[in-house]
Amino acid sequence: MDSTLAVVTVTYSPGEHLENFLTSLTSATVLPTQVILADNGSIDGAPEAAEAAHQNVRLLRTGGNIGYGGAINRAVAEIDPSAEFVIVANPDVRWHPGSIDELLEAARRWPRAGSLGPLIHEPDGSVYPSARTVPTLASGAGHALLGTVWPANPWTRRYRQENEEISERPVGWLSGSCLLLRRAAFDSIDGFDSRYFMYMEDVDLGDRLGRAGWLNVYVPSAVVTHAKGHAAGRHPELMLPAHHESAYRFQADRHPHGWQAPLRWALRAGLAVRSRVAVAAAVRERRNGRTDRNIRVGTTVNRGDDDE
């Protein structure tokens, strides 16, 4: 079996983040790596420059902006099926030395682990709560409504797991900003659900892996830093509605019965209102010149690496 490790990232005008990603990757593992850039329509030239500068980088054009999960699936399909593991990470991740090797060692300790995720630092050095429980309708609603005005509410605490001991353990789901995926597990559930254009695809993946009998394992001995949300911050009027649509899809899929229709209607209406409020706030913030801050929205049912 080829010992080269496949690394997949989705690019959408990633800027200088991509070079930091590739440069730091050289110290993350002793294995040779093959990096596939699943490009969803970059216009900044960064993916092309990376392919020209790095022999282990391959640019794969998806043909348009097909979303995060769809692009990952497209890239993984290019990888030899004999590859036991695939790394999936955002291009704004900076790898700490040995981080991927730590994930691989943990995968040997946990043979039923379908996904494994590292401890994630924010740019200021704080720890991002990347290992969480799968949100229920009740806990999701409680966190969404109260997370920004009462951060210590019980639904938010239970969901974010911030007070849990930082230890290697199975969790409900892991942030899709950086994952080691066991190929057999990924293929067994047909990969990411491409209906999620952006956000919630990692929550859905972790939940479906768990339902299929696999584990999602948090490995804090592996460490990365994530810049977080550069694409979302640039386009809140596009990303935030997608965020809320994914929130609805996740819960609607898990409450499909006819007698649950009123719940779905209420959820859709509430998220539509919340989306409009969030977009208006983000646009105001951008107009006021504070575009360097990440856009923070307090719904539990979004993609893990961009929610608060």
C-alpha positions as a LaTeX table, in Angstrom:
\begin{tabular}{lrrr}
\hline
Residue & $x$ (\AA) & $y$ (\AA) & $z$ (\AA) \\
\hline
Met1 & 0.00 & 0.00 & 0.00 \\
Asp2 & 1.26 & 3.47 & $-0.88$ \\
Ser3 & 2.40 & 5.28 & 2.29 \\
Thr4 & 1.55 & 8.71 & 0.86 \\
Leu5 & $-1.12$ & 10.45 & 2.91 \\
Ala6 & $-3.89$ & 12.21 & 1.01 \\
Val7 & $-4.79$ & 15.71 & 2.24 \\
Val8 & $-7.88$ & 17.43 & 0.84 \\
Thr9 & $-8.85$ & 21.07 & 1.21 \\
Val10 & $-11.51$ & 23.19 & $-0.49$ \\
Thr11 & $-10.35$ & 26.52 & $-1.88$ \\
Tyr12 & $-12.40$ & 29.60 & $-2.69$ \\
Ser13 & $-9.93$ & 32.48 & $-3.08$ \\
Pro14 & $-8.02$ & 31.46 & 0.09 \\
Gly15 & $-5.33$ & 34.12 & $-0.19$ \\
Glu16 & $-2.22$ & 33.82 & 1.98 \\
His17 & $-3.90$ & 31.24 & 4.21 \\
Leu18 & $-3.19$ & 28.52 & 1.66 \\
Glu19 & 0.58 & 29.01 & 1.65 \\
Asn20 & 0.60 & 28.93 & 5.46 \\
Phe21 & $-1.40$ & 25.70 & 5.29 \\
Leu22 & 1.05 & 24.05 & 2.91 \\
Thr23 & 4.21 & 25.32 & 4.60 \\
Ser24 & 3.16 & 24.18 & 8.07 \\
Leu25 & 1.98 & 20.82 & 6.69 \\
Thr26 & 5.61 & 19.77 & 6.15 \\
Ser27 & 6.15 & 19.49 & 9.93 \\
Ala28 & 2.77 & 17.90 & 10.72 \\
Thr29 & 3.70 & 14.37 & 9.61 \\
Val30 & 6.72 & 12.28 & 8.70 \\
Leu31 & 4.73 & 10.74 & 5.85 \\
Pro32 & 4.87 & 12.09 & 2.31 \\
Thr33 & 1.66 & 13.93 & 1.45 \\
Gln34 & $-0.37$ & 14.46 & $-1.68$ \\
Val35 & $-2.53$ & 17.57 & $-1.39$ \\
Ile36 & $-5.65$ & 17.97 & $-3.50$ \\
Leu37 & $-7.08$ & 21.48 & $-3.78$ \\
Ala38 & $-10.76$ & 21.09 & $-4.63$ \\
Asp39 & $-11.29$ & 24.55 & $-6.05$ \\
Asn40 & $-14.81$ & 25.98 & $-6.09$ \\
Gly41 & $-14.03$ & 28.96 & $-8.30$ \\
Ser42 & $-11.14$ & 30.95 & $-6.84$ \\
Ile43 & $-10.30$ & 34.22 & $-8.55$ \\
Asp44 & $-7.26$ & 35.26 & $-6.49$ \\
Gly45 & $-4.72$ & 32.96 & $-8.19$ \\
Ala46 & $-3.68$ & 31.35 & $-4.89$ \\
Pro47 & $-4.51$ & 27.73 & $-5.86$ \\
Glu48 & $-2.68$ & 28.03 & $-9.17$ \\
Ala49 & 0.36 & 29.54 & $-7.43$ \\
Ala50 & 0.35 & 26.75 & $-4.86$ \\
Glu51 & 0.25 & 24.03 & $-7.52$ \\
Ala52 & 3.17 & 25.66 & $-9.33$ \\
Ala53 & 5.25 & 26.08 & $-6.18$ \\
His54 & 4.67 & 22.68 & $-4.52$ \\
Gln55 & 5.30 & 19.36 & $-6.26$ \\
Asn56 & 2.88 & 17.50 & $-3.97$ \\
Val57 & $-0.07$ & 19.80 & $-4.73$ \\
Arg58 & $-2.71$ & 19.04 & $-7.33$ \\
Leu59 & $-5.39$ & 21.53 & $-8.33$ \\
Leu60 & $-8.78$ & 19.95 & $-9.00$ \\
Arg61 & $-11.37$ & 22.31 & $-10.43$ \\
Thr62 & $-14.89$ & 21.33 & $-9.39$ \\
Gly63 & $-16.51$ & 23.33 & $-12.20$ \\
Gly64 & $-18.21$ & 25.89 & $-9.96$ \\
Asn65 & $-19.08$ & 26.61 & $-6.37$ \\
Ile66 & $-20.61$ & 23.24 & $-5.50$ \\
Gly67 & $-20.35$ & 23.71 & $-1.75$ \\
Tyr68 & $-17.96$ & 22.38 & 0.86 \\
Gly69 & $-19.17$ & 18.80 & 1.25 \\
Gly70 & $-19.70$ & 18.30 & $-2.46$ \\
Ala71 & $-16.16$ & 19.49 & $-3.20$ \\
Ile72 & $-14.67$ & 17.19 & $-0.56$ \\
Asn73 & $-16.57$ & 14.22 & $-2.01$ \\
Arg74 & $-15.32$ & 15.11 & $-5.48$ \\
Ala75 & $-11.70$ & 15.20 & $-4.29$ \\
Val76 & $-11.90$ & 12.02 & $-2.20$ \\
Ala77 & $-13.23$ & 10.19 & $-5.26$ \\
Glu78 & $-9.85$ & 10.93 & $-6.90$ \\
Ile79 & $-7.90$ & 9.18 & $-4.15$ \\
Asp80 & $-6.91$ & 5.53 & $-4.51$ \\
Pro81 & $-9.45$ & 3.47 & $-2.52$ \\
Ser82 & $-6.57$ & 1.58 & $-0.90$ \\
Ala83 & $-5.71$ & 4.69 & 1.13 \\
Glu84 & $-6.71$ & 3.91 & 4.72 \\
Phe85 & $-6.95$ & 7.54 & 5.86 \\
Val86 & $-7.72$ & 10.93 & 4.36 \\
Ile87 & $-7.10$ & 14.31 & 5.98 \\
Val88 & $-9.81$ & 16.91 & 5.33 \\
Ala89 & $-9.02$ & 20.45 & 6.47 \\
Asn90 & $-9.85$ & 24.06 & 5.74 \\
Pro91 & $-7.15$ & 26.04 & 3.90 \\
Asp92 & $-6.93$ & 28.52 & 6.79 \\
Val93 & $-5.61$ & 25.85 & 9.17 \\
Arg94 & $-2.03$ & 26.14 & 10.40 \\
Trp95 & $-0.58$ & 22.78 & 11.42 \\
His96 & 1.41 & 22.38 & 14.63 \\
Pro97 & 4.43 & 20.04 & 14.47 \\
Gly98 & 3.47 & 16.37 & 14.60 \\
Ser99 & $-0.27$ & 17.09 & 14.63 \\
Ile100 & $-1.19$ & 14.67 & 11.85 \\
Asp101 & 1.05 & 11.93 & 13.23 \\
Glu102 & $-0.75$ & 12.30 & 16.58 \\
Leu103 & $-4.09$ & 11.80 & 14.82 \\
Leu104 & $-2.79$ & 8.73 & 13.02 \\
Glu105 & $-1.49$ & 7.23 & 16.27 \\
Ala106 & $-4.87$ & 7.79 & 17.89 \\
Ala107 & $-6.57$ & 6.11 & 14.93 \\
Arg108 & $-4.55$ & 2.97 & 15.69 \\
Arg109 & $-5.73$ & 3.11 & 19.31 \\
Trp110 & $-9.35$ & 3.54 & 18.22 \\
Pro111 & $-10.01$ & 1.05 & 15.38 \\
Arg112 & $-13.71$ & 1.98 & 15.31 \\
Ala113 & $-12.97$ & 5.68 & 14.92 \\
Gly114 & $-14.48$ & 6.92 & 11.68 \\
Ser115 & $-13.29$ & 10.48 & 12.28 \\
Leu116 & $-10.69$ & 11.99 & 14.57 \\
Gly117 & $-10.20$ & 15.67 & 15.28 \\
Pro118 & $-7.47$ & 17.74 & 16.97 \\
Leu119 & $-7.55$ & 20.43 & 19.60 \\
Ile120 & $-8.14$ & 23.66 & 17.70 \\
His121 & $-6.65$ & 26.97 & 18.76 \\
Glu122 & $-8.14$ & 30.27 & 17.69 \\
Pro123 & $-5.68$ & 32.89 & 16.38 \\
Asp124 & $-5.55$ & 34.49 & 19.85 \\
Gly125 & $-4.45$ & 31.19 & 21.39 \\
Ser126 & $-7.76$ & 30.29 & 23.04 \\
Val127 & $-9.19$ & 26.81 & 22.60 \\
Tyr128 & $-12.14$ & 26.48 & 20.25 \\
Pro129 & $-14.85$ & 24.03 & 21.42 \\
Ser130 & $-14.54$ & 21.72 & 18.42 \\
Ala131 & $-15.79$ & 18.51 & 20.07 \\
Arg132 & $-19.52$ & 18.67 & 20.75 \\
Thr133 & $-22.74$ & 16.80 & 21.29 \\
Val134 & $-25.17$ & 16.34 & 18.42 \\
Pro135 & $-27.84$ & 19.05 & 18.80 \\
Thr136 & $-31.41$ & 18.00 & 19.40 \\
Leu137 & $-34.30$ & 20.22 & 18.39 \\
Ala138 & $-34.70$ & 21.39 & 22.00 \\
Ser139 & $-31.02$ & 22.00 & 22.71 \\
Gly140 & $-30.56$ & 23.65 & 19.32 \\
Ala141 & $-33.44$ & 26.04 & 19.91 \\
Gly142 & $-32.24$ & 26.87 & 23.42 \\
His143 & $-28.73$ & 27.66 & 22.27 \\
Ala144 & $-29.92$ & 29.57 & 19.20 \\
Leu145 & $-32.25$ & 31.81 & 21.20 \\
Leu146 & $-30.10$ & 32.35 & 24.28 \\
Gly147 & $-26.50$ & 31.71 & 23.23 \\
Thr148 & $-25.62$ & 35.34 & 22.56 \\
Val149 & $-27.59$ & 36.99 & 25.38 \\
Trp150 & $-26.99$ & 34.32 & 28.06 \\
Pro151 & $-23.84$ & 32.39 & 27.09 \\
Ala152 & $-23.90$ & 30.30 & 30.26 \\
Asn153 & $-27.37$ & 28.88 & 29.62 \\
Pro154 & $-27.60$ & 25.10 & 30.14 \\
Trp155 & $-28.35$ & 24.31 & 26.48 \\
Thr156 & $-25.28$ & 26.16 & 25.24 \\
Arg157 & $-23.05$ & 24.60 & 27.91 \\
Arg158 & $-24.30$ & 21.12 & 27.11 \\
Tyr159 & $-23.89$ & 21.60 & 23.38 \\
Arg160 & $-20.49$ & 23.27 & 23.31 \\
Gln161 & $-18.95$ & 21.00 & 25.99 \\
Glu162 & $-16.55$ & 23.78 & 26.98 \\
Asn163 & $-16.46$ & 22.67 & 30.60 \\
Glu164 & $-15.59$ & 19.08 & 29.76 \\
Glu165 & $-12.13$ & 17.85 & 30.62 \\
Ile166 & $-9.78$ & 18.16 & 27.66 \\
Ser167 & $-9.12$ & 14.48 & 27.09 \\
Glu168 & $-9.07$ & 11.92 & 24.32 \\
Arg169 & $-12.62$ & 10.62 & 24.08 \\
Pro170 & $-15.53$ & 9.84 & 21.74 \\
Val171 & $-17.88$ & 12.78 & 21.12 \\
Gly172 & $-21.02$ & 13.48 & 19.11 \\
Trp173 & $-19.27$ & 15.32 & 16.27 \\
Leu174 & $-16.06$ & 17.15 & 15.44 \\
Ser175 & $-15.39$ & 20.40 & 13.66 \\
Gly176 & $-14.99$ & 19.85 & 9.93 \\
Ser177 & $-12.21$ & 22.43 & 9.83 \\
Cys178 & $-9.74$ & 19.59 & 10.46 \\
Leu179 & $-10.50$ & 15.86 & 10.41 \\
Leu180 & $-8.69$ & 12.59 & 9.92 \\
Leu181 & $-11.21$ & 10.31 & 8.21 \\
Arg182 & $-10.99$ & 6.54 & 7.99 \\
Arg183 & $-11.76$ & 5.89 & 4.33 \\
Ala184 & $-13.83$ & 2.76 & 5.05 \\
Ala185 & $-16.06$ & 4.75 & 7.42 \\
Phe186 & $-16.38$ & 7.71 & 5.07 \\
Asp187 & $-17.33$ & 5.46 & 2.16 \\
Ser188 & $-19.75$ & 3.42 & 4.28 \\
Ile189 & $-22.02$ & 6.47 & 4.70 \\
Asp190 & $-21.38$ & 7.87 & 1.20 \\
Gly191 & $-19.29$ & 10.77 & 2.45 \\
Phe192 & $-20.61$ & 14.25 & 3.09 \\
Asp193 & $-24.22$ & 15.02 & 2.28 \\
Ser194 & $-23.80$ & 17.41 & $-0.65$ \\
Arg195 & $-27.22$ & 18.96 & 0.01 \\
Tyr196 & $-25.45$ & 21.03 & 2.68 \\
Phe197 & $-23.93$ & 23.83 & 0.65 \\
Met198 & $-22.01$ & 25.14 & 3.64 \\
Tyr199 & $-22.33$ & 24.67 & 7.41 \\
Met200 & $-23.73$ & 21.70 & 9.32 \\
Glu201 & $-22.13$ & 19.19 & 6.96 \\
Asp202 & $-19.69$ & 18.25 & 9.73 \\
Val203 & $-22.47$ & 17.86 & 12.32 \\
Asp204 & $-24.41$ & 15.70 & 9.87 \\
Leu205 & $-21.32$ & 13.63 & 9.05 \\
Gly206 & $-20.53$ & 12.98 & 12.70 \\
Asp207 & $-24.12$ & 12.08 & 13.47 \\
Arg208 & $-24.37$ & 9.65 & 10.55 \\
Leu209 & $-21.03$ & 8.05 & 11.43 \\
Gly210 & $-22.30$ & 7.49 & 14.95 \\
Arg211 & $-25.59$ & 6.04 & 13.73 \\
Ala212 & $-23.59$ & 3.65 & 11.51 \\
Gly213 & $-21.60$ & 2.36 & 14.47 \\
Trp214 & $-18.41$ & 4.41 & 14.06 \\
Leu215 & $-16.86$ & 6.73 & 16.63 \\
Asn216 & $-15.90$ & 10.40 & 16.42 \\
Val217 & $-12.81$ & 10.75 & 18.59 \\
Tyr218 & $-11.40$ & 13.99 & 19.98 \\
Val219 & $-7.57$ & 13.91 & 20.11 \\
Pro220 & $-6.28$ & 16.98 & 22.01 \\
Ser221 & $-2.67$ & 15.79 & 21.80 \\
Ala222 & $-2.90$ & 16.85 & 18.14 \\
Val223 & $-3.04$ & 20.65 & 17.80 \\
Val224 & $-3.81$ & 23.07 & 14.96 \\
Thr225 & $-4.67$ & 26.76 & 14.71 \\
His226 & $-7.65$ & 27.84 & 12.64 \\
Ala227 & $-8.04$ & 31.38 & 11.32 \\
Lys228 & $-11.82$ & 30.77 & 11.01 \\
Gly229 & $-14.41$ & 31.96 & 8.59 \\
His230 & $-12.49$ & 34.06 & 6.09 \\
Ala231 & $-14.94$ & 33.27 & 3.28 \\
Ala232 & $-18.00$ & 33.65 & 5.48 \\
Gly233 & $-16.79$ & 36.98 & 6.80 \\
Arg234 & $-16.40$ & 38.37 & 3.30 \\
His235 & $-19.88$ & 37.38 & 2.15 \\
Pro236 & $-22.30$ & 37.38 & 5.11 \\
Glu237 & $-25.30$ & 38.12 & 2.89 \\
Leu238 & $-24.67$ & 34.78 & 1.14 \\
Met239 & $-23.15$ & 32.66 & 3.88 \\
Leu240 & $-25.54$ & 33.42 & 6.74 \\
Pro241 & $-28.70$ & 32.41 & 4.83 \\
Ala242 & $-26.89$ & 29.22 & 3.77 \\
His243 & $-25.99$ & 28.71 & 7.41 \\
His244 & $-29.62$ & 28.90 & 8.53 \\
Glu245 & $-30.84$ & 26.77 & 5.63 \\
Ser246 & $-28.43$ & 24.05 & 6.70 \\
Ala247 & $-29.72$ & 24.39 & 10.25 \\
Tyr248 & $-33.22$ & 23.71 & 9.03 \\
Arg249 & $-32.18$ & 20.79 & 6.84 \\
Phe250 & $-30.38$ & 19.03 & 9.69 \\
Gln251 & $-33.35$ & 19.07 & 12.03 \\
Ala252 & $-35.97$ & 18.53 & 9.31 \\
Asp253 & $-34.17$ & 15.38 & 8.18 \\
Arg254 & $-34.35$ & 14.06 & 11.72 \\
His255 & $-38.00$ & 15.02 & 12.24 \\
Pro256 & $-39.57$ & 13.83 & 8.95 \\
His257 & $-42.95$ & 12.51 & 10.12 \\
Gly258 & $-46.25$ & 14.09 & 9.21 \\
Trp259 & $-47.15$ & 14.75 & 12.83 \\
Gln260 & $-43.88$ & 16.70 & 13.18 \\
Ala261 & $-44.79$ & 19.12 & 10.39 \\
Pro262 & $-45.77$ & 21.95 & 12.78 \\
Leu263 & $-42.31$ & 21.69 & 14.36 \\
Arg264 & $-40.67$ & 21.98 & 10.95 \\
Trp265 & $-42.84$ & 24.97 & 10.02 \\
Ala266 & $-42.03$ & 26.75 & 13.26 \\
Leu267 & $-38.33$ & 25.98 & 12.85 \\
Arg268 & $-38.24$ & 27.28 & 9.29 \\
Ala269 & $-40.06$ & 30.49 & 10.21 \\
Gly270 & $-37.86$ & 31.12 & 13.25 \\
Leu271 & $-34.65$ & 30.53 & 11.33 \\
Ala272 & $-35.79$ & 32.76 & 8.46 \\
Val273 & $-36.36$ & 35.64 & 10.88 \\
Arg274 & $-33.07$ & 34.97 & 12.62 \\
Ser275 & $-31.23$ & 34.87 & 9.30 \\
Arg276 & $-32.55$ & 38.28 & 8.30 \\
Val277 & $-31.54$ & 39.76 & 11.65 \\
Ala278 & $-28.05$ & 38.23 & 11.44 \\
Val279 & $-27.48$ & 39.44 & 7.88 \\
Ala280 & $-28.60$ & 42.97 & 8.76 \\
Ala281 & $-26.23$ & 43.05 & 11.73 \\
Ala282 & $-23.34$ & 41.70 & 9.65 \\
Val283 & $-23.90$ & 44.24 & 6.88 \\
Arg284 & $-24.01$ & 47.07 & 9.42 \\
Glu285 & $-20.76$ & 45.84 & 10.93 \\
Arg286 & $-19.12$ & 45.72 & 7.51 \\
Arg287 & $-20.31$ & 49.24 & 6.70 \\
Asn288 & $-18.79$ & 50.45 & 9.93 \\
Gly289 & $-15.41$ & 49.19 & 8.76 \\
Arg290 & $-15.07$ & 46.22 & 11.10 \\
Thr291 & $-14.65$ & 43.60 & 8.38 \\
Asp292 & $-11.59$ & 42.11 & 10.07 \\
Arg293 & $-13.73$ & 40.50 & 12.75 \\
Asn294 & $-15.31$ & 37.09 & 12.24 \\
Ile295 & $-19.04$ & 37.16 & 11.80 \\
Arg296 & $-20.44$ & 35.40 & 14.87 \\
Val297 & $-23.93$ & 33.89 & 14.94 \\
Gly298 & $-25.33$ & 31.93 & 17.84 \\
Thr299 & $-27.15$ & 28.99 & 16.32 \\
Thr300 & $-26.25$ & 25.45 & 17.31 \\
Val301 & $-27.24$ & 24.10 & 14.01 \\
Asn302 & $-24.54$ & 25.66 & 11.90 \\
Arg303 & $-21.16$ & 24.47 & 10.85 \\
Gly304 & $-18.99$ & 24.03 & 13.91 \\
Asp305 & $-15.97$ & 26.09 & 12.87 \\
Asp306 & $-17.93$ & 29.31 & 12.45 \\
Asp307 & $-20.48$ & 29.38 & 15.25 \\
Glu308 & $-20.60$ & 30.89 & 18.69 \\
\hline
\end{tabular}
